[in-house]
mmCIF file of N, CA and C in Angstrom:
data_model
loop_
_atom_site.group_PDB
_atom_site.id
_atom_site.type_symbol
_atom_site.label_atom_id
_atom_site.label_comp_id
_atom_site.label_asym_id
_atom_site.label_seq_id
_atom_site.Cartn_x
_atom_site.Cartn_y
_atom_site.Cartn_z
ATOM 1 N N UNK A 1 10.176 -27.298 -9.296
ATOM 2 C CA UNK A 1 9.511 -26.323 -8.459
ATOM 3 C C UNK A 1 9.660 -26.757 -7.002
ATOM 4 N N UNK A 2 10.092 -25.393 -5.837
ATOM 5 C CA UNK A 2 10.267 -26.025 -4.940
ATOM 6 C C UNK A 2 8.859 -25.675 -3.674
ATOM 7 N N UNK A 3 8.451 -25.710 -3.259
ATOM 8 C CA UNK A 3 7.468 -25.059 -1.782
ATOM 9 C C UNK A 3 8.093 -24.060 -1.358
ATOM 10 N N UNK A 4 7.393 -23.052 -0.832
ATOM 11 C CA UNK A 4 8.395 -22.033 0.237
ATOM 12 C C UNK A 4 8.433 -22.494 1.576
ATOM 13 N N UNK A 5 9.697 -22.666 2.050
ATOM 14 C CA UNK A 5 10.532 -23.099 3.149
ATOM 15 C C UNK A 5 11.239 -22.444 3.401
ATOM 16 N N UNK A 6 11.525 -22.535 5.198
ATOM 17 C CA UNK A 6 12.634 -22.247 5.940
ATOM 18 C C UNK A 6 14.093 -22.758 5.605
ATOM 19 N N UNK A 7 14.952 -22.253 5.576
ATOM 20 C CA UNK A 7 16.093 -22.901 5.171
ATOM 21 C C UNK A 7 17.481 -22.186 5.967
ATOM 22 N N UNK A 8 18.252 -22.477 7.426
ATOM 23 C CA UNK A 8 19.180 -21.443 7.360
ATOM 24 C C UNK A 8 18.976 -20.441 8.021
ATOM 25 N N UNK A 9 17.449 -20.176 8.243
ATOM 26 C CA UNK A 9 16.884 -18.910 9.029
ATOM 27 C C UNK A 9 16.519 -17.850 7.648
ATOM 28 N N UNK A 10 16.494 -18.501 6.399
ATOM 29 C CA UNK A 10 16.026 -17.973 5.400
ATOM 30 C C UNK A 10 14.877 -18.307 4.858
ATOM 31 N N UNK A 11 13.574 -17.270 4.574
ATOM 32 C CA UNK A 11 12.392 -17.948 4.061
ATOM 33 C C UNK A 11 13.102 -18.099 2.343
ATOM 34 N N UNK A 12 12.738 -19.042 1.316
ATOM 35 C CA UNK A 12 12.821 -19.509 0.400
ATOM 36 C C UNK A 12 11.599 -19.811 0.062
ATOM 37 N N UNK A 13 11.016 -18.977 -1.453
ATOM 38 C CA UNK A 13 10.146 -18.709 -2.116
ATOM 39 C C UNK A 13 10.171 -19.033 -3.674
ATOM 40 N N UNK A 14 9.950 -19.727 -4.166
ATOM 41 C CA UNK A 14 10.000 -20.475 -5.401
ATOM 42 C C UNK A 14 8.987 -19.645 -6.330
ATOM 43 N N UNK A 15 9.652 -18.624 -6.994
ATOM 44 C CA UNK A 15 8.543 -17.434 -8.032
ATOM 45 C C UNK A 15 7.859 -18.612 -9.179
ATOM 46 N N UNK A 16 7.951 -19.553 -9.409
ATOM 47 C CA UNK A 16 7.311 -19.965 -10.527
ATOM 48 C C UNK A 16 6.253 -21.011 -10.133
ATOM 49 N N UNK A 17 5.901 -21.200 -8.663
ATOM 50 C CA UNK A 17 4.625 -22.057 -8.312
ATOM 51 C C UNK A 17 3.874 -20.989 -7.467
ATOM 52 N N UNK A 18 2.852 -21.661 -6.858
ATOM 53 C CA UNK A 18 1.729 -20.354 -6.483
ATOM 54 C C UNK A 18 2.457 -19.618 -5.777
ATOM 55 N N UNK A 19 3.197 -19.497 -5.001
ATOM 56 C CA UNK A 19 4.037 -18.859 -3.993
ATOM 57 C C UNK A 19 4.589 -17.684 -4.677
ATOM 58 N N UNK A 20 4.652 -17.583 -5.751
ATOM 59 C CA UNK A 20 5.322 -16.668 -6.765
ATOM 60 C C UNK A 20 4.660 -15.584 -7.230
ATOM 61 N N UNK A 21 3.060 -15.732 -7.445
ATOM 62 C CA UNK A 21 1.890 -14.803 -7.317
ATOM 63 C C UNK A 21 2.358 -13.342 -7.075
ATOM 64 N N UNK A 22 1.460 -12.741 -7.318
ATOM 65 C CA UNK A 22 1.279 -11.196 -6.611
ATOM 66 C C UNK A 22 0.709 -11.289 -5.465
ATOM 67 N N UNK A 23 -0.585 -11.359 -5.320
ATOM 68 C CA UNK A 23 -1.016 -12.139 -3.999
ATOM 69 C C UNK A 23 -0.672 -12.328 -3.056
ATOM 70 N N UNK A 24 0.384 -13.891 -3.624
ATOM 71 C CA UNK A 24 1.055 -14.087 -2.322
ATOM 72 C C UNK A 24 2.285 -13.918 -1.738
ATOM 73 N N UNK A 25 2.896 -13.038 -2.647
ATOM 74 C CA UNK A 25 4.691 -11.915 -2.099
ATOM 75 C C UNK A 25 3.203 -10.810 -1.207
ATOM 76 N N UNK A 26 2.406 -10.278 -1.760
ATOM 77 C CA UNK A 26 1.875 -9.203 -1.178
ATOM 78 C C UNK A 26 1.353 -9.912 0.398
ATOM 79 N N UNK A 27 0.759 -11.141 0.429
ATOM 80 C CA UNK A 27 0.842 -11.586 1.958
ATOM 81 C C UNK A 27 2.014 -11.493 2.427
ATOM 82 N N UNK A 28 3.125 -12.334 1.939
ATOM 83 C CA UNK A 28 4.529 -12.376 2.543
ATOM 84 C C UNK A 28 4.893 -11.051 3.100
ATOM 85 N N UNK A 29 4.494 -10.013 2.323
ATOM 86 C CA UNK A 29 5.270 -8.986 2.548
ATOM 87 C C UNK A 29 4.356 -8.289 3.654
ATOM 88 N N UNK A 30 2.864 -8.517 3.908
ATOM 89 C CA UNK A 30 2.380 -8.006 4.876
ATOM 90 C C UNK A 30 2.922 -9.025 6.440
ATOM 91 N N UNK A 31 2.816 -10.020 5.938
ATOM 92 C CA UNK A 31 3.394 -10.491 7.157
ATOM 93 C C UNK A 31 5.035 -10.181 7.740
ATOM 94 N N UNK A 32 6.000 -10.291 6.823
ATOM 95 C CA UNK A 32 7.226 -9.647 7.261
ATOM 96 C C UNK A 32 6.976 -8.585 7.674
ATOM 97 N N UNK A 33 6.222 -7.432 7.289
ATOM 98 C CA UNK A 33 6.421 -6.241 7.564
ATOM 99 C C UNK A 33 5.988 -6.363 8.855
ATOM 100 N N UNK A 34 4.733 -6.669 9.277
ATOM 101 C CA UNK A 34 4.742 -6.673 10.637
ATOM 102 C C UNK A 34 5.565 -7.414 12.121
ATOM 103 N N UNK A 35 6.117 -8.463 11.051
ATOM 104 C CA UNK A 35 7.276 -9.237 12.459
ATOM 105 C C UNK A 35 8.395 -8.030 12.373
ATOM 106 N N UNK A 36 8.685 -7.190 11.521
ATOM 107 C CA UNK A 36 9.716 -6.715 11.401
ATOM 108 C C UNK A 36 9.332 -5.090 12.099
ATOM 109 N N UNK A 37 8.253 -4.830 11.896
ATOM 110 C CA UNK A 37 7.610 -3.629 12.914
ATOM 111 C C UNK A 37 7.890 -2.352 11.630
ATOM 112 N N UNK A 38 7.368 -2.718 10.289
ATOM 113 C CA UNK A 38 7.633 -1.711 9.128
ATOM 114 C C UNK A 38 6.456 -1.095 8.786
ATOM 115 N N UNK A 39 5.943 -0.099 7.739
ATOM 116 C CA UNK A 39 4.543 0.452 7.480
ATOM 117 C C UNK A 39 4.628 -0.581 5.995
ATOM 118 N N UNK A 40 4.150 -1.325 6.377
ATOM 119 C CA UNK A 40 2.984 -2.331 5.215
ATOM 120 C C UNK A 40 2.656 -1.372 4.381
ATOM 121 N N UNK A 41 1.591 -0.688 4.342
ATOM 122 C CA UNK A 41 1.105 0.293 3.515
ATOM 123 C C UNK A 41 1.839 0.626 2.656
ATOM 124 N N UNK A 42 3.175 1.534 3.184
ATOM 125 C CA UNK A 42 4.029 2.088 2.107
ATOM 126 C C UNK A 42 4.801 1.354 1.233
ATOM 127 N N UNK A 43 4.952 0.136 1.778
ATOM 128 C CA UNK A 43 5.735 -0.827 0.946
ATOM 129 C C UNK A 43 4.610 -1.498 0.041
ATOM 130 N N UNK A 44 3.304 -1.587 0.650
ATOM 131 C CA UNK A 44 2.340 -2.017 -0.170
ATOM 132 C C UNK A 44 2.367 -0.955 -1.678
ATOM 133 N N UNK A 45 2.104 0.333 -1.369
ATOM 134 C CA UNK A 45 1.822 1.324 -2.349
ATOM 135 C C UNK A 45 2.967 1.031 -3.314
ATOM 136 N N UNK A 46 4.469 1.082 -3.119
ATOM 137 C CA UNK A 46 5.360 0.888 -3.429
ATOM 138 C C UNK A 46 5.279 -0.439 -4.271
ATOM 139 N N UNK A 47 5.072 -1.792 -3.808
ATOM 140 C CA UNK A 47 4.712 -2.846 -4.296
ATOM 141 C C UNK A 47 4.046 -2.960 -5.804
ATOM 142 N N UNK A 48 2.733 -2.289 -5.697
ATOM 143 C CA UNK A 48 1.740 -2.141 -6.489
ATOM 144 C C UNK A 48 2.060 -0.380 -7.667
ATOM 145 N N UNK A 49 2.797 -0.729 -7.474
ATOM 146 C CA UNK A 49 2.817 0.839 -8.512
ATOM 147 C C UNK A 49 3.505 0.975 -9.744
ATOM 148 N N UNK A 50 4.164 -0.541 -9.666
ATOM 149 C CA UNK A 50 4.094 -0.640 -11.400
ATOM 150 C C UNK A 50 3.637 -2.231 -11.587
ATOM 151 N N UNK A 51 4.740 -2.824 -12.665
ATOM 152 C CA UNK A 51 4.375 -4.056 -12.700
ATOM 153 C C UNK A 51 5.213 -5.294 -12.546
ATOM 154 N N UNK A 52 4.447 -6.689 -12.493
ATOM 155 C CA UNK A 52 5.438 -8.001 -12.074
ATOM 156 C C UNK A 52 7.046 -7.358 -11.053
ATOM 157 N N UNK A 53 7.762 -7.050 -12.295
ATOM 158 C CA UNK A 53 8.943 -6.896 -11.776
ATOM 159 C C UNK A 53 9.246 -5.663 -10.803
ATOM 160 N N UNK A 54 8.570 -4.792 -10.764
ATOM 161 C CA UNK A 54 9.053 -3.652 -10.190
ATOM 162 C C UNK A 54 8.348 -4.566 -8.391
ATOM 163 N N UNK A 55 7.254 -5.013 -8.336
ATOM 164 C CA UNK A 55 6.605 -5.460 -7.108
ATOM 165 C C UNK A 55 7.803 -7.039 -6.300
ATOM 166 N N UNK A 56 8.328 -7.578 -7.385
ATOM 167 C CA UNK A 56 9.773 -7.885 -7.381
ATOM 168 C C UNK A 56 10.586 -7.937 -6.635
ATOM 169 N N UNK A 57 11.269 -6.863 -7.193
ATOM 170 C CA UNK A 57 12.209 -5.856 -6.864
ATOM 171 C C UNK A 57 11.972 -5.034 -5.472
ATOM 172 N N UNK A 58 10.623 -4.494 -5.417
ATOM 173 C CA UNK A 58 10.531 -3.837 -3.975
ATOM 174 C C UNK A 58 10.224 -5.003 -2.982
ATOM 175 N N UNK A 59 9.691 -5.863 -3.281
ATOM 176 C CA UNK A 59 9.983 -7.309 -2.364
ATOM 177 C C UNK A 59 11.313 -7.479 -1.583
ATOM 178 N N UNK A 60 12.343 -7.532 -2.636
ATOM 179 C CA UNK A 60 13.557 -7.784 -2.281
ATOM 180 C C UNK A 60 14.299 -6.583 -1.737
ATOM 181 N N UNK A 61 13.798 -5.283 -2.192
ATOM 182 C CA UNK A 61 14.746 -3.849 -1.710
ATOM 183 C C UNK A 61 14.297 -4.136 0.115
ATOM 184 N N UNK A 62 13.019 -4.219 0.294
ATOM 185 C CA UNK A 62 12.949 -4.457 1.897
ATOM 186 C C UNK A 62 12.833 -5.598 3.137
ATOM 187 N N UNK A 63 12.891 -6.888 1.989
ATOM 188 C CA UNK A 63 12.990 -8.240 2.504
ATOM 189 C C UNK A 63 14.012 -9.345 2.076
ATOM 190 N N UNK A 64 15.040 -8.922 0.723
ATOM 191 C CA UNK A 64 15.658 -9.796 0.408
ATOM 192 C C UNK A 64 16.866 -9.857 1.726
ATOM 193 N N UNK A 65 17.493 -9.524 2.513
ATOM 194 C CA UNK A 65 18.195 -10.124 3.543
ATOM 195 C C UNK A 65 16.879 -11.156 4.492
ATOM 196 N N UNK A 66 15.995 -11.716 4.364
ATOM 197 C CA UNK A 66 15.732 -12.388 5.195
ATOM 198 C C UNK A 66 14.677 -13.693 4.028
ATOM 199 N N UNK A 67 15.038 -13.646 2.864
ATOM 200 C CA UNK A 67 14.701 -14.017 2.147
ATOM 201 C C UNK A 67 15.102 -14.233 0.655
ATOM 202 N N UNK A 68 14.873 -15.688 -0.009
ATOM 203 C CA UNK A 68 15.438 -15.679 -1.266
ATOM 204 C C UNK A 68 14.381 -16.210 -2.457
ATOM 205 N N UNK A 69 14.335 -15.483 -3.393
ATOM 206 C CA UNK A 69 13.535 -15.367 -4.392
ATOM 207 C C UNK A 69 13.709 -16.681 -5.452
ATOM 208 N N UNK A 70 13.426 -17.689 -5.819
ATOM 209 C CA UNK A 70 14.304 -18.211 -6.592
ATOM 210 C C UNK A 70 13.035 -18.017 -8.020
ATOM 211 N N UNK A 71 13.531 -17.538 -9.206
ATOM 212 C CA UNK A 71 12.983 -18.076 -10.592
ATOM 213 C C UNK A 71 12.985 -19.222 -11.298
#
C-alpha cells in the first residue's frame, strides 16, 4: 500500500488504503474541482449515483489526466 503523493506533477492515490474511500475521492474531487474552476456539484451528483465503481470511473472521466488511481 502506497500514501497518496505527488509524483511527476501527478497526484497518486492508492484505492486500497484510506485514500481509496468514497469519502475521500469525494474530497479529492471537491478539491480538484475547485483548483480546476469545475461545478463540484455536478460531478458530485454524477459521483454518487450509482455504486463503488461507477463513483470510480467518474473520478477518472474528469480527473484521471491529473491523476492516477492505483488498485
Amino acid at each position: 500500500m502506497i500514501k497518496s503523493k505527488v509524483e511527476n506533477g501527478t497526484l497518486i492515490i492508492d484505492l486500497t488504503g484510506s485514500d481509496g474511500n468514497a469519502f475521500a475521492l469525494l474530497g479529492y474531487a471537491k478539491g480538484l474541482a475547485k483548483q480546476l474552476d469545475v461545478d463540484f456539484d455536478l460531478i458530485k451528483k454524477e459521483m454518487t449515483s450509482g455504486d463503488y465503481e461507477n463513483l470510480i470511473n467518474t473520478f477518472e472521466k474528469y480527473f484521471g489526466s491529473f491523476v492516477t488511481l492505483y488498485r
